Coordinates of C-alpha atoms in Angstrom, one line a residue:
Chain A
X897 CA 8.3 20.2 26.9
X898 CA 8.5 22.6 24.0
X899 CA 7.9 22.3 20.3
X900 CA 6.7 18.8 20.9
X901 CA 10.1 17.4 21.9
X902 CA 10.8 16.5 25.4
X903 CA 13.8 18.3 27.0
X904 CA 16.5 15.7 27.8
X905 CA 20.2 15.2 28.4
X906 CA 21.6 11.8 27.9
X907 CA 24.6 9.8 26.7
X908 CA 24.7 8.1 23.3
X909 CA 28.0 6.5 22.5
X910 CA 30.7 9.1 22.6
X911 CA 28.2 12.0 22.6
X912 CA 26.2 13.8 25.2
X913 CA 22.9 14.5 23.5
X914 CA 20.9 17.6 24.2
X915 CA 17.3 17.6 23.1
X916 CA 14.3 19.8 23.2
X917 CA 14.1 23.3 24.7
X918 CA 17.1 24.4 26.7
X919 CA 15.6 27.3 28.7
X920 CA 15.9 28.5 32.3
X921 CA 12.8 26.4 33.1
X922 CA 14.2 23.1 31.8
X923 CA 17.9 23.6 32.5
X924 CA 17.8 22.8 36.3
X925 CA 16.5 19.3 35.6
X926 CA 18.9 18.8 32.7
X927 CA 21.8 19.9 34.8
X928 CA 21.0 17.4 37.5
X929 CA 21.3 14.7 34.8
X930 CA 24.8 15.9 34.0
X931 CA 26.9 13.6 36.0
X932 CA 30.7 13.3 35.7
X933 CA 30.5 9.5 35.2
X934 CA 28.1 10.1 32.3
X935 CA 30.5 12.3 30.4
X936 CA 33.6 10.1 31.0
X937 CA 34.9 8.9 27.6
X938 CA 32.6 11.3 25.7
X939 CA 34.1 13.4 22.9
X940 CA 31.3 15.6 21.5
X941 CA 28.0 17.3 22.2
X942 CA 25.1 16.4 20.0
X943 CA 22.8 19.4 19.8
X944 CA 20.9 18.4 16.7
X945 CA 17.6 18.0 18.5
X946 CA 17.6 21.3 20.4
X947 CA 14.4 23.2 19.6
X948 CA 15.0 26.4 21.6
X949 CA 17.7 27.9 23.8
X950 CA 18.1 30.9 26.0
X951 CA 21.3 31.9 27.8
X952 CA 20.7 29.3 30.4
X953 CA 20.8 26.8 27.6
X954 CA 24.0 28.2 26.2
X955 CA 25.5 28.0 29.7
X956 CA 24.4 24.4 30.0
X957 CA 25.9 23.5 26.7
X958 CA 29.2 25.2 27.8
X959 CA 29.1 23.3 31.1
X960 CA 28.6 20.0 29.2
X961 CA 31.6 20.8 27.0
X962 CA 33.7 21.8 30.0
X963 CA 32.9 18.5 31.8
X964 CA 33.8 16.5 28.7
X965 CA 37.0 18.5 28.2
X966 CA 38.0 17.9 31.8
X967 CA 37.2 14.2 31.5
X968 CA 39.7 14.2 28.7
X969 CA 42.3 16.1 30.5
X970 CA 41.8 19.3 28.5
X971 CA 41.6 22.8 29.9
X972 CA 39.2 24.5 27.4
X973 CA 35.6 23.5 26.7
X974 CA 36.0 25.0 23.2
X975 CA 38.1 22.0 22.2
X976 CA 34.9 19.9 22.4
X977 CA 32.8 20.2 19.3
X978 CA 29.0 20.8 19.3
X979 CA 27.5 18.8 16.4
X980 CA 24.3 19.6 14.6
X981 CA 23.5 22.7 16.6
X982 CA 20.6 24.6 15.1
X983 CA 21.4 28.1 13.8
X984 CA 20.1 30.0 16.9
X985 CA 22.3 27.9 19.2
X986 CA 25.5 27.8 17.2
X987 CA 25.3 31.6 16.6
X988 CA 24.8 32.1 20.4
X989 CA 27.7 29.8 21.2
X990 CA 29.9 31.5 18.6
X991 CA 29.0 34.9 20.0
X992 CA 29.7 34.0 23.5
X993 CA 32.9 32.1 22.6
X994 CA 34.1 35.2 20.7
X995 CA 33.4 37.4 23.7
X996 CA 35.1 35.0 26.1
X997 CA 38.2 34.6 24.0
X998 CA 39.4 38.0 25.0
X999 CA 39.5 37.1 28.7
X1000 CA 42.2 35.3 30.5
X1001 CA 42.0 31.5 30.5
X1002 CA 40.5 30.1 33.7
X1003 CA 43.1 29.3 36.3
X1004 CA 43.0 26.6 38.8
X1005 CA 43.6 27.9 42.3
X1006 CA 46.1 25.7 44.1
X1007 CA 46.6 25.5 47.8
X1008 CA 50.1 26.9 47.6
X1009 CA 49.1 29.9 45.5
X1010 CA 46.2 30.6 47.8
X1011 CA 48.5 30.4 50.9
X1012 CA 50.9 32.7 49.2
X1013 CA 48.1 35.1 48.3
X1014 CA 46.8 35.1 51.9
X1015 CA 50.3 35.7 53.3
X1016 CA 51.0 38.5 50.9
X1017 CA 47.6 40.0 51.7
X1018 CA 48.4 39.9 55.4
X1019 CA 51.8 41.5 54.8
X1020 CA 50.2 44.2 52.7
X1021 CA 47.7 44.9 55.5
X1022 CA 50.5 45.2 58.0
X1023 CA 52.5 47.5 55.7
X1024 CA 49.5 49.7 55.1
X1025 CA 48.7 49.8 58.8
X1026 CA 52.3 50.9 59.7
X1027 CA 52.2 53.5 56.9
X1028 CA 49.0 54.9 58.2
X1029 CA 50.4 54.9 61.8
X1030 CA 53.5 56.8 60.6
X1031 CA 51.3 59.3 58.7
X1032 CA 49.1 59.9 61.7
X1033 CA 52.0 60.5 64.1
X1034 CA 53.9 62.5 61.6
X1035 CA 51.0 64.8 60.9
X1036 CA 50.2 65.0 64.6
X1037 CA 53.7 66.1 65.3
X1038 CA 53.7 68.6 62.4
X1039 CA 50.3 69.9 63.6
X1040 CA 51.7 70.8 67.0
X1041 CA 54.1 73.2 65.3
X1042 CA 52.1 74.4 62.3
X1043 CA 48.4 74.9 62.9
X1044 CA 47.4 75.5 59.2
X1045 CA 45.3 73.1 57.2
X1046 CA 43.4 71.9 60.3
X1047 CA 39.6 72.3 60.8
X1048 CA 38.9 75.1 63.2
X1049 CA 37.2 73.9 66.3
X1050 CA 37.7 70.2 65.4
X1051 CA 39.7 69.5 68.6
X1052 CA 37.1 70.8 71.0
X1053 CA 34.3 69.1 69.1
X1054 CA 36.1 65.8 69.2
X1055 CA 36.8 66.2 72.9
X1056 CA 33.1 66.7 73.5
X1057 CA 32.1 63.7 71.4
X1058 CA 34.7 61.3 72.6
X1059 CA 35.1 62.5 76.2
X1060 CA 32.2 64.4 77.6
X1061 CA 29.5 62.3 75.9
X1062 CA 31.1 59.1 77.4
X1063 CA 31.4 60.3 81.0
X1064 CA 28.0 59.2 82.2
X1065 CA 28.1 55.7 80.8
X1066 CA 31.8 55.1 81.8
X1067 CA 31.2 56.5 85.3
X1068 CA 28.0 54.4 85.8
X1069 CA 29.6 51.2 84.6
X1070 CA 32.7 51.8 86.6
X1071 CA 30.8 52.4 89.8
X1072 CA 28.7 49.2 89.3
X1073 CA 31.8 47.1 88.5
X1074 CA 33.6 48.5 91.6
X1075 CA 30.6 47.4 93.7
X1076 CA 30.6 43.9 92.1
X1077 CA 34.3 43.4 92.4
X1078 CA 34.3 44.5 96.1
X1079 CA 31.3 42.4 96.9
X1080 CA 32.7 39.2 95.3
X1081 CA 36.2 39.6 96.8
X1082 CA 34.7 40.5 100.2
X1083 CA 32.7 37.3 100.3
X1084 CA 36.0 35.3 100.1
X1085 CA 38.2 37.5 102.2
X1086 CA 35.8 37.6 105.1
X1087 CA 36.2 33.9 105.6
X1088 CA 39.8 34.5 106.6
X1089 CA 39.1 37.7 108.5
X1090 CA 41.0 39.6 105.9
X1091 CA 38.3 42.2 105.1
X1092 CA 40.6 45.1 104.9
X1093 CA 42.5 43.5 102.0
X1094 CA 39.5 44.2 99.8
X1095 CA 41.0 47.7 99.4
X1096 CA 44.3 46.1 98.2
X1097 CA 42.6 43.8 95.8
X1098 CA 40.2 46.4 94.4
X1099 CA 42.9 49.0 94.1
X1100 CA 45.3 46.8 92.2
X1101 CA 42.6 45.3 90.0
X1102 CA 41.0 48.7 89.2
X1103 CA 44.1 50.8 88.8
X1104 CA 46.2 48.4 86.9
X1105 CA 43.6 46.6 84.7
X1106 CA 39.9 47.3 85.0
X1107 CA 39.7 51.1 84.6
X1108 CA 42.1 51.4 81.6
X1109 CA 40.8 48.4 79.8
X1110 CA 37.1 48.9 80.5
X1111 CA 37.3 52.5 79.5
X1112 CA 39.2 51.6 76.3
X1113 CA 36.6 48.9 75.4
X1114 CA 33.8 51.4 75.9
X1115 CA 35.6 54.1 73.9
X1116 CA 36.3 51.6 71.1
X1117 CA 32.7 50.7 71.0
X1118 CA 31.4 54.3 71.0
X1119 CA 34.1 56.4 69.4
X1120 CA 36.0 53.8 67.4
X1121 CA 32.8 52.8 65.5
X1122 CA 32.0 56.4 65.0
X1123 CA 35.4 57.2 63.5
X1124 CA 35.4 54.1 61.3
X1125 CA 32.0 54.8 59.9
X1126 CA 32.8 58.5 59.4
X1127 CA 35.9 57.8 57.5
X1128 CA 34.3 55.0 55.5
X1129 CA 31.3 57.2 54.5
X1130 CA 33.7 60.0 53.5
X1131 CA 35.6 57.6 51.3
X1132 CA 32.4 56.1 49.7
X1133 CA 31.0 59.6 49.0
X1134 CA 34.4 60.7 47.6
X1135 CA 34.8 63.4 50.3
X1136 CA 38.3 62.2 51.0
X1137 CA 39.3 62.6 47.3
X1138 CA 37.7 66.0 47.4
X1139 CA 39.9 66.9 50.4
X1140 CA 42.9 65.7 48.5
X1141 CA 42.2 67.7 45.4
X1142 CA 41.7 70.8 47.7
X1143 CA 45.3 70.2 48.9
X1144 CA 44.2 68.8 52.3
X1145 CA 45.7 65.6 53.5
X1146 CA 42.7 63.5 54.8
X1147 CA 44.8 62.0 57.6
X1148 CA 45.8 65.4 58.8
X1149 CA 42.4 67.0 58.3
X1150 CA 40.2 64.2 59.6
X1151 CA 42.2 61.9 61.8
X1152 CA 44.7 64.0 63.6
X1153 CA 42.1 66.2 65.5
X1154 CA 40.6 62.9 66.8
X1155 CA 44.0 61.7 67.9
X1156 CA 44.7 65.0 69.8
X1157 CA 41.3 64.8 71.4
X1158 CA 41.5 61.2 72.5
X1159 CA 45.0 61.7 73.8
X1160 CA 43.7 64.3 76.1
X1161 CA 40.3 62.8 77.2
X1162 CA 41.3 59.2 77.6
X1163 CA 43.4 59.7 80.7
X1164 CA 40.7 61.8 82.2
X1165 CA 38.1 59.2 81.5
X1166 CA 40.3 56.5 83.0
X1167 CA 40.8 58.6 86.1
X1168 CA 37.0 59.1 86.4
X1169 CA 36.6 55.3 86.0
X1170 CA 39.2 54.6 88.7
X1171 CA 37.6 57.0 91.2
X1172 CA 34.1 55.7 90.7
X1173 CA 35.1 52.1 90.8
X1174 CA 37.0 52.6 94.0
X1175 CA 34.0 54.5 95.3
X1176 CA 31.9 51.4 94.7
X1177 CA 34.5 49.6 96.8
X1178 CA 34.2 52.2 99.6
X1179 CA 30.4 51.8 99.7
X1180 CA 30.7 48.0 100.0
X1181 CA 33.4 48.4 102.7
X1182 CA 31.2 50.7 104.7
X1183 CA 27.9 48.7 104.3
X1184 CA 29.1 45.1 104.2
X1185 CA 32.5 44.9 105.8
X1186 CA 32.3 47.6 108.5
X1187 CA 35.4 49.3 107.1
X1188 CA 35.5 53.1 107.4
X1189 CA 36.3 55.2 104.3
X1190 CA 39.4 56.5 106.0
X1191 CA 40.7 52.9 106.7
X1192 CA 39.8 51.8 103.2
X1193 CA 41.6 54.7 101.5
X1194 CA 44.6 54.3 103.8
X1195 CA 44.9 50.6 102.9
X1196 CA 44.3 51.5 99.2
X1197 CA 47.2 54.0 99.1
X1198 CA 49.5 51.6 100.8
X1199 CA 48.8 49.0 98.1
X1200 CA 48.8 51.1 95.0
X1201 CA 51.9 53.1 94.3
X1202 CA 51.7 56.4 92.4
X1203 CA 53.9 54.9 89.7
X1204 CA 51.3 52.3 88.9
X1205 CA 48.6 55.0 88.4
X1206 CA 51.0 56.7 86.0
X1207 CA 51.6 53.5 84.1
X1208 CA 47.9 53.0 83.8
X1209 CA 47.3 56.4 82.5
X1210 CA 50.2 56.0 80.0
X1211 CA 48.7 52.7 79.0
X1212 CA 45.3 54.4 78.4
X1213 CA 47.0 56.8 76.0
X1214 CA 48.4 53.9 74.0
X1215 CA 45.0 52.3 73.9
X1216 CA 43.5 55.5 72.7
X1217 CA 46.0 55.8 69.9
X1218 CA 45.4 52.2 68.9
X1219 CA 41.6 52.8 68.8
X1220 CA 41.9 55.9 66.5
X1221 CA 44.4 54.2 64.1
X1222 CA 42.6 50.9 63.9
X1223 CA 39.3 52.7 63.4
X1224 CA 40.6 55.0 60.7
X1225 CA 42.6 52.2 59.0
X1226 CA 39.4 50.2 58.7
X1227 CA 37.5 53.2 57.5
X1228 CA 40.0 53.8 54.7
X1229 CA 39.8 50.2 53.6
X1230 CA 36.0 50.4 52.9
X1231 CA 34.7 48.9 49.6
X1232 CA 31.3 49.3 48.2
X1233 CA 28.5 51.4 49.6
X1234 CA 26.3 51.4 52.7
X1235 CA 26.9 47.8 53.5
X1236 CA 30.7 48.2 53.2
X1237 CA 30.5 51.0 55.8
X1238 CA 28.7 48.6 58.2
X1239 CA 31.3 45.9 57.6
X1240 CA 34.3 48.0 58.3
X1241 CA 32.7 49.6 61.3
X1242 CA 32.1 46.2 62.9
X1243 CA 35.6 45.1 61.9
X1244 CA 37.0 48.3 63.5
X1245 CA 35.3 47.7 66.8
X1246 CA 36.4 44.0 67.0
X1247 CA 40.0 44.8 66.0
X1248 CA 40.2 47.7 68.4
X1249 CA 39.0 45.6 71.4
X1250 CA 41.2 42.7 70.4
X1251 CA 44.3 44.9 70.1
X1252 CA 43.5 46.7 73.3
X1253 CA 43.5 43.4 75.1
X1254 CA 46.7 42.3 73.4
X1255 CA 48.5 45.5 74.4
X1256 CA 47.2 45.1 78.0
X1257 CA 48.8 41.7 78.1
X1258 CA 52.1 43.2 77.1
X1259 CA 51.7 45.8 79.9
X1260 CA 51.0 43.1 82.4
X1261 CA 54.4 41.7 81.7
X1262 CA 55.8 45.2 82.3
X1263 CA 54.2 45.2 85.7
X1264 CA 55.8 41.9 86.6
X1265 CA 59.3 43.2 85.7
Chain B
X1006 CA 3.6 44.6 11.6
X1007 CA 0.0 43.7 10.6
X1008 CA -1.3 40.8 12.7
X1009 CA 1.6 41.1 15.1
X1010 CA 1.1 41.8 18.8
X1011 CA 2.5 45.2 19.6
X1012 CA 5.3 45.3 22.1
X1013 CA 3.8 48.3 23.9
X1014 CA 0.3 49.7 23.3
X1015 CA -0.7 52.8 25.2
X1016 CA -4.1 54.4 24.8
X1017 CA -5.3 57.8 26.2
X1018 CA -2.6 57.8 28.9
X1019 CA -2.6 60.7 31.3
X1020 CA 0.0 61.0 34.0
X1021 CA 0.0 63.8 36.5
X1022 CA 1.7 64.6 39.8
X1023 CA -0.8 66.7 41.9
X1024 CA -2.0 69.4 39.5
X1025 CA 1.0 69.0 37.1
X1026 CA -0.1 67.1 34.0
X1027 CA 3.1 65.5 32.5
X1028 CA 1.4 63.4 29.8
X1029 CA -2.1 64.0 28.5
X1030 CA -4.2 61.6 26.5
X1031 CA -1.1 60.0 24.9
X1032 CA -1.5 57.1 22.6
X1033 CA 1.4 55.2 21.1
X1034 CA 2.2 51.8 19.7
X1035 CA 5.7 50.2 19.8
X1036 CA 6.4 47.2 17.6
X1037 CA 8.9 44.3 18.4
X1038 CA 12.4 43.9 17.2
X1039 CA 12.9 47.6 16.7
X1040 CA 14.9 50.3 18.4
X1041 CA 12.3 52.9 19.5
X1042 CA 13.7 56.2 20.8
X1043 CA 11.5 58.4 23.0
X1044 CA 12.9 61.8 22.3
X1045 CA 12.3 65.3 23.6
X1046 CA 13.9 68.1 25.6
X1047 CA 14.7 67.7 29.3
X1048 CA 11.7 67.7 31.5
X1049 CA 9.2 66.9 28.7
X1050 CA 8.1 63.6 30.3
X1051 CA 10.2 61.0 28.5
X1052 CA 11.3 59.2 31.6
X1053 CA 7.8 59.5 33.1
X1054 CA 6.4 57.7 30.0
X1055 CA 9.1 55.0 30.3
X1056 CA 8.3 54.6 34.0
X1057 CA 4.6 54.4 33.2
X1058 CA 5.3 51.5 30.9
X1059 CA 6.9 49.7 33.9
X1060 CA 4.2 50.8 36.4
X1061 CA 6.7 52.8 38.4
X1062 CA 4.5 56.0 38.4
X1063 CA 0.8 56.3 39.1
X1064 CA -1.4 56.6 36.0
X1065 CA -4.4 58.9 36.2
X1066 CA -6.2 57.6 33.1
X1067 CA -5.7 55.3 30.1
X1068 CA -4.4 51.8 29.5
X1069 CA -0.9 50.4 28.9
X1070 CA -0.3 47.0 27.4
X1071 CA 3.2 45.6 27.6
X1072 CA 4.0 42.3 25.9
X1073 CA 0.3 41.8 25.5
X1074 CA -0.5 42.3 29.2
X1075 CA -2.5 45.2 30.6
X1076 CA 0.0 46.1 33.3
X1077 CA -2.3 48.5 35.1
X1078 CA -4.7 45.6 35.9
X1079 CA -2.1 43.0 36.7
X1080 CA -1.8 41.6 40.3
X1081 CA 1.6 41.7 42.0
X1082 CA 2.5 38.2 41.1
X1083 CA 1.6 38.6 37.4
X1084 CA 3.4 41.9 37.3
X1085 CA 6.5 40.3 38.8
X1086 CA 6.4 37.6 36.2
X1087 CA 6.0 40.2 33.4
X1088 CA 8.9 42.1 34.7
X1089 CA 11.1 39.1 34.4
X1090 CA 10.5 39.4 30.6
X1091 CA 11.8 43.0 30.5
X1092 CA 15.2 44.5 31.4
X1093 CA 15.8 48.1 32.5
X1094 CA 18.9 50.1 32.4
X1095 CA 18.4 53.1 34.7
X1096 CA 20.1 56.4 34.1
X1097 CA 22.8 56.0 36.6
X1098 CA 23.0 52.2 36.3
X1099 CA 21.4 51.7 39.7
X1100 CA 23.9 48.9 40.6
X1101 CA 23.8 47.7 44.2
X1102 CA 26.9 49.4 45.5
X1103 CA 27.5 47.0 48.4
X1104 CA 28.0 43.9 46.3
X1105 CA 30.3 43.0 43.4
X1106 CA 29.4 43.2 39.7
X1107 CA 29.0 39.4 39.7
X1108 CA 26.6 39.5 42.6
X1109 CA 24.6 42.3 41.0
X1110 CA 24.0 40.2 38.0
X1111 CA 23.3 37.1 40.1
X1112 CA 20.4 38.8 41.9
X1113 CA 17.7 38.3 39.3
X1114 CA 19.0 34.9 38.4
X1115 CA 19.0 33.7 42.0
X1116 CA 15.7 35.3 42.8
X1117 CA 13.7 34.3 39.7
X1118 CA 15.1 30.9 38.6
X1119 CA 16.1 27.6 40.2
X1120 CA 19.2 27.3 38.1
X1121 CA 22.3 25.6 39.7
X1122 CA 25.2 27.9 40.8
X1123 CA 27.5 26.6 38.1
X1124 CA 25.0 27.5 35.4
X1125 CA 24.3 30.9 37.0
X1126 CA 28.1 31.5 37.1
X1127 CA 28.4 30.7 33.4
X1128 CA 25.4 32.8 32.5
X1129 CA 26.9 35.8 34.3
X1130 CA 30.2 35.3 32.5
X1131 CA 28.3 35.1 29.3
X1132 CA 26.5 38.4 30.0
X1133 CA 29.7 40.1 31.1
X1134 CA 31.4 38.8 28.0
X1135 CA 28.6 40.2 25.9
X1136 CA 29.1 43.7 27.3
X1137 CA 32.9 43.5 27.3
X1138 CA 33.4 43.3 31.1
X1139 CA 34.7 39.8 31.5
X1140 CA 37.5 40.8 33.9
X1141 CA 35.3 43.0 36.1
X1142 CA 33.1 40.4 37.8
X1143 CA 34.9 40.8 41.2
X1144 CA 34.9 44.6 41.1
X1145 CA 32.5 46.7 43.1
X1146 CA 30.5 49.5 41.4
X1147 CA 32.6 52.1 43.1
X1148 CA 35.6 50.7 41.3
X1149 CA 34.1 51.1 37.8
X1150 CA 34.1 54.0 35.4
X1151 CA 30.9 55.6 34.2
X1152 CA 30.9 53.6 31.0
X1153 CA 31.7 50.3 32.8
X1154 CA 28.9 50.9 35.3
X1155 CA 26.4 51.3 32.4
X1156 CA 27.7 48.1 30.8
X1157 CA 27.6 46.2 34.1
X1158 CA 24.0 47.4 34.6
X1159 CA 23.2 46.3 31.0
X1160 CA 24.6 42.9 31.8
X1161 CA 22.3 42.8 34.8
X1162 CA 19.3 43.9 32.7
X1163 CA 20.1 41.1 30.3
X1164 CA 20.4 38.4 33.0
X1165 CA 17.0 36.9 32.3
X1166 CA 17.1 37.1 28.5
X1167 CA 14.5 39.8 28.3
X1168 CA 12.3 40.3 25.3
X1169 CA 12.5 44.0 25.6
X1170 CA 15.0 46.4 27.1
X1171 CA 14.2 49.8 28.5
X1172 CA 17.0 52.4 28.5
X1173 CA 16.7 55.6 30.4
X1174 CA 19.2 58.1 29.1
X1175 CA 21.9 55.4 28.4
X1176 CA 24.4 57.9 27.1
X1177 CA 24.2 60.4 29.9
X1178 CA 27.6 61.2 31.4
X1179 CA 29.5 59.2 28.8
X1180 CA 32.3 60.4 26.6
X1181 CA 31.8 60.1 22.8
X1182 CA 33.8 56.9 22.5
X1183 CA 31.9 55.1 25.2
X1184 CA 28.7 56.5 23.9
X1185 CA 29.4 55.1 20.4
X1186 CA 30.4 51.8 22.0
X1187 CA 27.2 51.6 23.9
X1188 CA 25.2 52.4 20.8
X1189 CA 27.0 49.6 18.9
X1190 CA 26.3 47.3 21.8
X1191 CA 22.6 48.1 21.8
X1192 CA 22.4 47.5 18.0
X1193 CA 24.2 44.2 18.4
X1194 CA 21.7 43.1 21.1
X1195 CA 18.9 43.8 18.7
X1196 CA 20.6 42.1 15.7
X1197 CA 22.1 39.1 17.5
X1198 CA 19.6 38.4 20.3
X1199 CA 16.5 39.8 18.7
X1200 CA 15.7 42.0 21.7
X1201 CA 13.5 45.0 21.3
X1202 CA 14.8 48.3 22.6
X1203 CA 12.9 51.3 24.0
X1204 CA 15.3 54.1 24.6
X1205 CA 14.7 57.4 26.3
X1206 CA 17.3 59.9 25.2
X1207 CA 18.0 63.4 24.0
X1208 CA 21.4 62.6 22.4
X1209 CA 20.9 63.4 18.7
X1210 CA 23.9 61.5 17.6
X1211 CA 22.8 58.3 19.4
X1212 CA 19.3 58.7 18.0
X1213 CA 20.7 58.9 14.5
X1214 CA 22.8 55.8 15.1
X1215 CA 20.3 53.5 16.6
X1216 CA 16.7 54.6 16.1
X1217 CA 14.4 52.6 13.9
X1218 CA 11.5 54.7 15.1
X1219 CA 11.2 58.0 16.9
X1220 CA 8.6 59.2 19.3
X1221 CA 8.9 63.0 20.0
X1222 CA 7.4 64.4 23.1
X1223 CA 6.7 68.1 23.6
X1224 CA 4.4 69.9 26.0
X1225 CA 2.4 67.0 27.4
X1226 CA 1.9 65.1 24.2
X1227 CA 3.6 63.0 21.5
X1228 CA 3.9 65.4 18.6
X1229 CA 5.7 63.1 16.2
X1230 CA 6.0 59.4 15.6
X1231 CA 7.9 58.0 12.6
X1232 CA 11.1 56.7 11.1
X1233 CA 14.3 58.7 10.7
X1234 CA 13.4 59.3 7.0
X1235 CA 10.0 60.6 8.1
X1236 CA 11.6 62.7 10.7
X1237 CA 13.8 64.3 8.0
X1238 CA 10.7 65.3 6.1
X1239 CA 8.8 66.4 9.1
X1240 CA 7.7 70.1 9.1
X1241 CA 7.1 70.5 12.8
X1242 CA 9.5 73.3 13.9
X1243 CA 10.2 71.8 17.4
X1244 CA 11.3 68.5 15.8
X1245 CA 13.4 70.1 13.1
X1246 CA 14.9 72.4 15.7
X1247 CA 15.8 69.5 18.0
X1248 CA 17.5 67.6 15.3
X1249 CA 19.3 70.6 13.9
X1250 CA 17.5 70.4 10.5
X1251 CA 17.1 73.5 8.4
X1252 CA 13.6 74.9 8.3
X1253 CA 11.7 73.8 5.2
X1254 CA 10.1 76.3 2.9
X1255 CA 6.4 76.7 3.7
X1256 CA 5.3 74.8 0.6
X1257 CA 7.9 72.0 0.7
X1258 CA 7.4 68.5 2.1
X1259 CA 4.4 66.7 3.5
X1260 CA 2.9 68.1 6.6
X1261 CA 3.2 65.5 9.3
X1262 CA 2.4 67.7 12.3
X1263 CA 0.8 65.6 15.1
X1264 CA 1.8 62.5 13.2
X1265 CA 0.4 59.6 15.4

């Protein structure tokens, strides 16, 4: 209560009556009394008994007008008169109305227009992604011929970051997964006396799928996130604009060295992953299945053709390119500040892993043919 | 002003950082419904004085009453409540970069009120309309120009209908057109909403446009307090020099040195 008059909102004939103090302390309760069925058939707002109002009160008055307008099939709340408003309220309403008249009228979002917006948004993303891919590969090709406008030492630095720093974790995980795969398949194959076929199973699984995909997922997690956050931070801090005004293309200066590096190190990492996974299989063969390393390797080489290894390494390069482009694409799309960087980094990792798996499915069809 | 509660009343305030005394034994009174400009050269302690009024810097000695409350003695809850009655526009706007303009203004409304979302949305539109940024609610701070950032930050400062607004160098980094626009906006806030304004600035043109009262800091003390007319007649060389006024003949005009 303020100024001795209780704050209330109620209907009286064709008017919604506002009474007492309309402040941010009283408005929540008044708003709860504002029901659509109450305003149906109303034509005006009676504000003659308002004793005080802040901007929450003004917003409430405008909300009441809007509800009445909509109840009468009108678009604009300003078509609903406010009667008897004391000077402070009417001047505030006039001031805010004058300010709001400059803006566009509120539009109703319809399902069709939202669907169209979503579709055009997706198409725009696809176009931007393809543009970036074209830029990256064009500058990568140009960079092979002309070595100017490239940061000195960037290639080696990126090789170290993406490649050397990943060797331990990729090697360790590959060995453990090799052990697990061999152990699980051996438990089944031993029932049929087909122990030796563990080498076939492990060879095909590791060379064709596990090594390239596992390596790609780990690189996406480690290096993809690093690339996305680096690019996003550079954009947020206007470093990319600074590069542009210095006459340096950000894609060429920032992304292309990473593309070169990952193209070189990814097949090496996949090879390491293959060797260590199969080593895990050899260890299980020796200790659990009584298969000598010579027999295991002989069986392995008879099952896995050299061409399959080549396809796997080629596949790993495609994965690598995908990781770099998806990460930098997300980095370039950053909005806002620190939180935006986190958002695009997460999006980059998720999109990289997803796209790696989708590409792997396409390659699986290639193996079948 | 007789009988009225001062907006801000500072007595014998001393602020120092280690051995560096920024303000020494400063006493000032600021009255409501005025634009009070705290003026002085860079590094003289203007911003420190403003921050002291908001309890953002440690005070070595003295008392500060804001809106009748002794802010140096308030508990955290009381201080938080008092701060909902004031709005602050920081020098660089201090918008949260990771959220949109709309969400920036929604923060104080959602944190300090139980207003329903529809009312909050309307209030935000009202505030944005007031500062002329009605179409910018979905933009992020990084997408705004310098002037727009200041206006968005002002809309946020206005979110809770403050009784007093503090401005720290509002014109810094703005071009003359945007500077004048911001000055006009500040004056209209005073006239239309009855808000009191305390403005830290060294922009002479802005001071001349908006100031009802001027506090001039030099060294570690207030060396002049008065209206623009009193400032014109002031004989203190530092003040006359700052405002580009010709030196008065030694015998001319009242001596208002150390005017407090």
